[in-house]
């Protein structure tokens, strides 16, 4: 009932962690049985350690949160030595005769295509299950966001990564574009096995008394329930056109949210910001999604893309 697939990657269920909100997953192990989730997606890993942006880096907003972390992480060598074994341990804890256990998906970030390629090759050697290429972080100077604002750069990055990868590769796209479908097509043409939509929306917060921006880097990425309608719309638009599976992400906090993304065309759904207030959320959602599917006598596979079989094209829209 809950099984789903992302290209050649088979998952026990469609509930995944969203990169950046859960570290490597290890931090969350005492709150719930993470061996039950569909996949664990790591915080972005870069080649070299990054100190991240100046504080403040997080700011709560109405129905959401701004972050300006700046891809802080200890670099690939540290991650492979310390965090990856823990992710694999969590994955093994969920494996049984009837369950695959969570898949290990590593999110990689680079300043150049060469960086992405080096990281992809390294993680494939380490036996991860899939890669998510972060083409869309809004909080760094070196051009990560640029990759996913240009269809050709997206295509080039994905093509280069695919040349060295022997596992499925997903392109994580930015909503900060005029036409996400053009970028999604670029990713698909570059050989992406799936598309993660969406990363955060660029925003800012202001302290009028101090007459200053609140975040240390002035702007940050907005996540949480406030962005769910945007994410749903983008998943819907992408699913009308691309053939590769879509990993929906943006403001998910209930089982209904998960099923709405599936209806819009997502094969799996990532849970992020809401886990800051409820670290056990993914596992609760899993149970609730299963109950709701049973009550509706349907499955994830049947429901996926249902909207495209029933909804009219948007007013003024085209099939592109
Ligand atoms: C960050 O580390 O700044 C957030 C990561 C992202 O938005 O891709």
PDB file of N, CA and C in Angstrom, residues 254-297:
ATOM      1  N   UNK A 254       1.271  17.242   7.716  1.00  0.00           N
ATOM      2  CA  UNK A 254       0.191  16.300   8.043  1.00  0.00           C
ATOM      3  C   UNK A 254       0.151  15.199   6.979  1.00  0.00           C
ATOM      4  N   UNK A 255      -0.589  14.129   7.308  1.00  0.00           N
ATOM      5  CA  UNK A 255      -0.745  13.041   6.336  1.00  0.00           C
ATOM      6  C   UNK A 255      -1.496  13.541   5.100  1.00  0.00           C
ATOM      7  N   UNK A 256      -2.456  14.440   5.317  1.00  0.00           N
ATOM      8  CA  UNK A 256      -3.173  15.001   4.159  1.00  0.00           C
ATOM      9  C   UNK A 256      -2.207  15.746   3.241  1.00  0.00           C
ATOM     10  N   UNK A 257      -1.260  16.474   3.845  1.00  0.00           N
ATOM     11  CA  UNK A 257      -0.259  17.166   3.017  1.00  0.00           C
ATOM     12  C   UNK A 257       0.492  16.161   2.140  1.00  0.00           C
ATOM     13  N   UNK A 258       0.925  15.054   2.751  1.00  0.00           N
ATOM     14  CA  UNK A 258       1.663  14.032   1.990  1.00  0.00           C
ATOM     15  C   UNK A 258       0.825  13.567   0.805  1.00  0.00           C
ATOM     16  N   UNK A 259      -0.435  13.266   1.072  1.00  0.00           N
ATOM     17  CA  UNK A 259      -1.288  12.702   0.017  1.00  0.00           C
ATOM     18  C   UNK A 259      -1.633  13.750  -1.045  1.00  0.00           C
ATOM     19  N   UNK A 260      -1.688  15.013  -0.648  1.00  0.00           N
ATOM     20  CA  UNK A 260      -1.906  16.079  -1.648  1.00  0.00           C
ATOM     21  C   UNK A 260      -0.727  16.124  -2.632  1.00  0.00           C
ATOM     22  N   UNK A 261       0.507  16.015  -2.094  1.00  0.00           N
ATOM     23  CA  UNK A 261       1.678  16.023  -2.982  1.00  0.00           C
ATOM     24  C   UNK A 261       1.653  14.811  -3.911  1.00  0.00           C
ATOM     25  N   UNK A 262       1.245  13.664  -3.374  1.00  0.00           N
ATOM     26  CA  UNK A 262       1.194  12.454  -4.208  1.00  0.00           C
ATOM     27  C   UNK A 262       0.162  12.644  -5.325  1.00  0.00           C
ATOM     28  N   UNK A 263      -1.003  13.179  -4.961  1.00  0.00           N
ATOM     29  CA  UNK A 263      -2.038  13.470  -5.977  1.00  0.00           C
ATOM     30  C   UNK A 263      -1.521  14.414  -7.058  1.00  0.00           C
ATOM     31  N   UNK A 264      -0.708  15.380  -6.638  1.00  0.00           N
ATOM     32  CA  UNK A 264      -0.178  16.363  -7.595  1.00  0.00           C
ATOM     33  C   UNK A 264       0.896  15.759  -8.487  1.00  0.00           C
ATOM     34  N   UNK A 265       1.395  14.566  -8.111  1.00  0.00           N
ATOM     35  CA  UNK A 265       2.355  13.891  -8.987  1.00  0.00           C
ATOM     36  C   UNK A 265       3.634  13.425  -8.322  1.00  0.00           C
ATOM     37  N   UNK A 266       3.770  13.640  -7.004  1.00  0.00           N
ATOM     38  CA  UNK A 266       5.008  13.228  -6.327  1.00  0.00           C
ATOM     39  C   UNK A 266       4.994  11.718  -6.052  1.00  0.00           C
ATOM     40  N   UNK A 267       6.158  11.100  -6.238  1.00  0.00           N
ATOM     41  CA  UNK A 267       6.296   9.674  -5.906  1.00  0.00           C
ATOM     42  C   UNK A 267       6.736   9.487  -4.468  1.00  0.00           C
ATOM     43  N   UNK A 268       7.334  10.531  -3.905  1.00  0.00           N
ATOM     44  CA  UNK A 268       7.749  10.505  -2.501  1.00  0.00           C
ATOM     45  C   UNK A 268       7.686  11.935  -1.987  1.00  0.00           C
ATOM     46  N   UNK A 269       7.647  12.066  -0.664  1.00  0.00           N
ATOM     47  CA  UNK A 269       7.458  13.382  -0.071  1.00  0.00           C
ATOM     48  C   UNK A 269       8.457  13.555   1.068  1.00  0.00           C
ATOM     49  N   UNK A 270       9.124  14.700   1.083  1.00  0.00           N
ATOM     50  CA  UNK A 270      10.117  14.968   2.126  1.00  0.00           C
ATOM     51  C   UNK A 270       9.514  15.873   3.200  1.00  0.00           C
ATOM     52  N   UNK A 271       9.892  15.574   4.436  1.00  0.00           N
ATOM     53  CA  UNK A 271       9.378  16.336   5.584  1.00  0.00           C
ATOM     54  C   UNK A 271      10.539  17.098   6.194  1.00  0.00           C
ATOM     55  N   UNK A 272      10.382  18.404   6.382  1.00  0.00           N
ATOM     56  CA  UNK A 272      11.513  19.198   6.841  1.00  0.00           C
ATOM     57  C   UNK A 272      11.215  20.048   8.057  1.00  0.00           C
ATOM     58  N   UNK A 273      10.823  21.285   7.814  1.00  0.00           N
ATOM     59  CA  UNK A 273      10.707  22.281   8.886  1.00  0.00           C
ATOM     60  C   UNK A 273       9.825  21.821  10.045  1.00  0.00           C
ATOM     61  N   UNK A 274       8.755  21.108   9.754  1.00  0.00           N
ATOM     62  CA  UNK A 274       7.835  20.691  10.817  1.00  0.00           C
ATOM     63  C   UNK A 274       8.510  19.771  11.828  1.00  0.00           C
ATOM     64  N   UNK A 275       9.626  19.159  11.427  1.00  0.00           N
ATOM     65  CA  UNK A 275      10.312  18.270  12.388  1.00  0.00           C
ATOM     66  C   UNK A 275      11.061  19.052  13.464  1.00  0.00           C
ATOM     67  N   UNK A 276      11.243  20.354  13.253  1.00  0.00           N
ATOM     68  CA  UNK A 276      11.861  21.153  14.315  1.00  0.00           C
ATOM     69  C   UNK A 276      10.947  21.214  15.538  1.00  0.00           C
ATOM     70  N   UNK A 277       9.634  21.178  15.307  1.00  0.00           N
ATOM     71  CA  UNK A 277       8.715  21.208  16.441  1.00  0.00           C
ATOM     72  C   UNK A 277       8.232  19.806  16.828  1.00  0.00           C
ATOM     73  N   UNK A 278       8.307  18.861  15.901  1.00  0.00           N
ATOM     74  CA  UNK A 278       7.881  17.489  16.229  1.00  0.00           C
ATOM     75  C   UNK A 278       8.874  16.507  15.597  1.00  0.00           C
ATOM     76  N   UNK A 279       9.953  16.192  16.303  1.00  0.00           N
ATOM     77  CA  UNK A 279      11.000  15.372  15.689  1.00  0.00           C
ATOM     78  C   UNK A 279      10.530  13.959  15.308  1.00  0.00           C
ATOM     79  N   UNK A 280       9.424  13.497  15.914  1.00  0.00           N
ATOM     80  CA  UNK A 280       8.928  12.153  15.579  1.00  0.00           C
ATOM     81  C   UNK A 280       7.905  12.188  14.442  1.00  0.00           C
ATOM     82  N   UNK A 281       7.770  13.345  13.808  1.00  0.00           N
ATOM     83  CA  UNK A 281       6.674  13.538  12.848  1.00  0.00           C
ATOM     84  C   UNK A 281       6.650  12.514  11.709  1.00  0.00           C
ATOM     85  N   UNK A 282       7.807  12.200  11.147  1.00  0.00           N
ATOM     86  CA  UNK A 282       7.799  11.323   9.962  1.00  0.00           C
ATOM     87  C   UNK A 282       7.100  10.004  10.248  1.00  0.00           C
ATOM     88  N   UNK A 283       7.397   9.439  11.401  1.00  0.00           N
ATOM     89  CA  UNK A 283       6.827   8.127  11.713  1.00  0.00           C
ATOM     90  C   UNK A 283       5.321   8.245  11.985  1.00  0.00           C
ATOM     91  N   UNK A 284       4.914   9.336  12.641  1.00  0.00           N
ATOM     92  CA  UNK A 284       3.467   9.541  12.845  1.00  0.00           C
ATOM     93  C   UNK A 284       2.759   9.674  11.488  1.00  0.00           C
ATOM     94  N   UNK A 285       3.374  10.415  10.573  1.00  0.00           N
ATOM     95  CA  UNK A 285       2.750  10.601   9.250  1.00  0.00           C
ATOM     96  C   UNK A 285       2.591   9.283   8.510  1.00  0.00           C
ATOM     97  N   UNK A 286       3.633   8.461   8.633  1.00  0.00           N
ATOM     98  CA  UNK A 286       3.588   7.149   7.968  1.00  0.00           C
ATOM     99  C   UNK A 286       2.351   6.366   8.369  1.00  0.00           C
ATOM    100  N   UNK A 287       2.123   6.309   9.691  1.00  0.00           N
ATOM    101  CA  UNK A 287       0.973   5.553  10.194  1.00  0.00           C
ATOM    102  C   UNK A 287      -0.327   6.185   9.708  1.00  0.00           C
ATOM    103  N   UNK A 288      -0.370   7.513   9.738  1.00  0.00           N
ATOM    104  CA  UNK A 288      -1.605   8.188   9.334  1.00  0.00           C
ATOM    105  C   UNK A 288      -1.854   8.055   7.828  1.00  0.00           C
ATOM    106  N   UNK A 289      -0.782   8.120   7.045  1.00  0.00           N
ATOM    107  CA  UNK A 289      -0.939   7.944   5.591  1.00  0.00           C
ATOM    108  C   UNK A 289      -1.486   6.546   5.303  1.00  0.00           C
ATOM    109  N   UNK A 290      -0.902   5.535   5.976  1.00  0.00           N
ATOM    110  CA  UNK A 290      -1.381   4.159   5.770  1.00  0.00           C
ATOM    111  C   UNK A 290      -2.870   4.044   6.106  1.00  0.00           C
ATOM    112  N   UNK A 291      -3.300   4.641   7.243  1.00  0.00           N
ATOM    113  CA  UNK A 291      -4.707   4.549   7.653  1.00  0.00           C
ATOM    114  C   UNK A 291      -5.624   5.259   6.651  1.00  0.00           C
ATOM    115  N   UNK A 292      -5.170   6.412   6.173  1.00  0.00           N
ATOM    116  CA  UNK A 292      -6.012   7.169   5.238  1.00  0.00           C
ATOM    117  C   UNK A 292      -6.125   6.437   3.893  1.00  0.00           C
ATOM    118  N   UNK A 293      -5.024   5.821   3.466  1.00  0.00           N
ATOM    119  CA  UNK A 293      -5.086   5.063   2.209  1.00  0.00           C
ATOM    120  C   UNK A 293      -6.019   3.863   2.364  1.00  0.00           C
ATOM    121  N   UNK A 294      -5.931   3.210   3.527  1.00  0.00           N
ATOM    122  CA  UNK A 294      -6.794   2.037   3.759  1.00  0.00           C
ATOM    123  C   UNK A 294      -8.257   2.474   3.742  1.00  0.00           C
ATOM    124  N   UNK A 295      -8.546   3.599   4.403  1.00  0.00           N
ATOM    125  CA  UNK A 295      -9.936   4.076   4.464  1.00  0.00           C
ATOM    126  C   UNK A 295     -10.440   4.436   3.060  1.00  0.00           C
ATOM    127  N   UNK A 296      -9.533   4.954   2.227  1.00  0.00           N
ATOM    128  CA  UNK A 296      -9.935   5.361   0.869  1.00  0.00           C
ATOM    129  C   UNK A 296      -9.785   4.207  -0.122  1.00  0.00           C
ATOM    130  N   UNK A 297      -9.351   3.038   0.379  1.00  0.00           N
ATOM    131  CA  UNK A 297      -9.153   1.840  -0.461  1.00  0.00           C
ATOM    132  C   UNK A 297      -8.278   2.137  -1.682  1.00  0.00           C
TER     133      UNK A 297
END
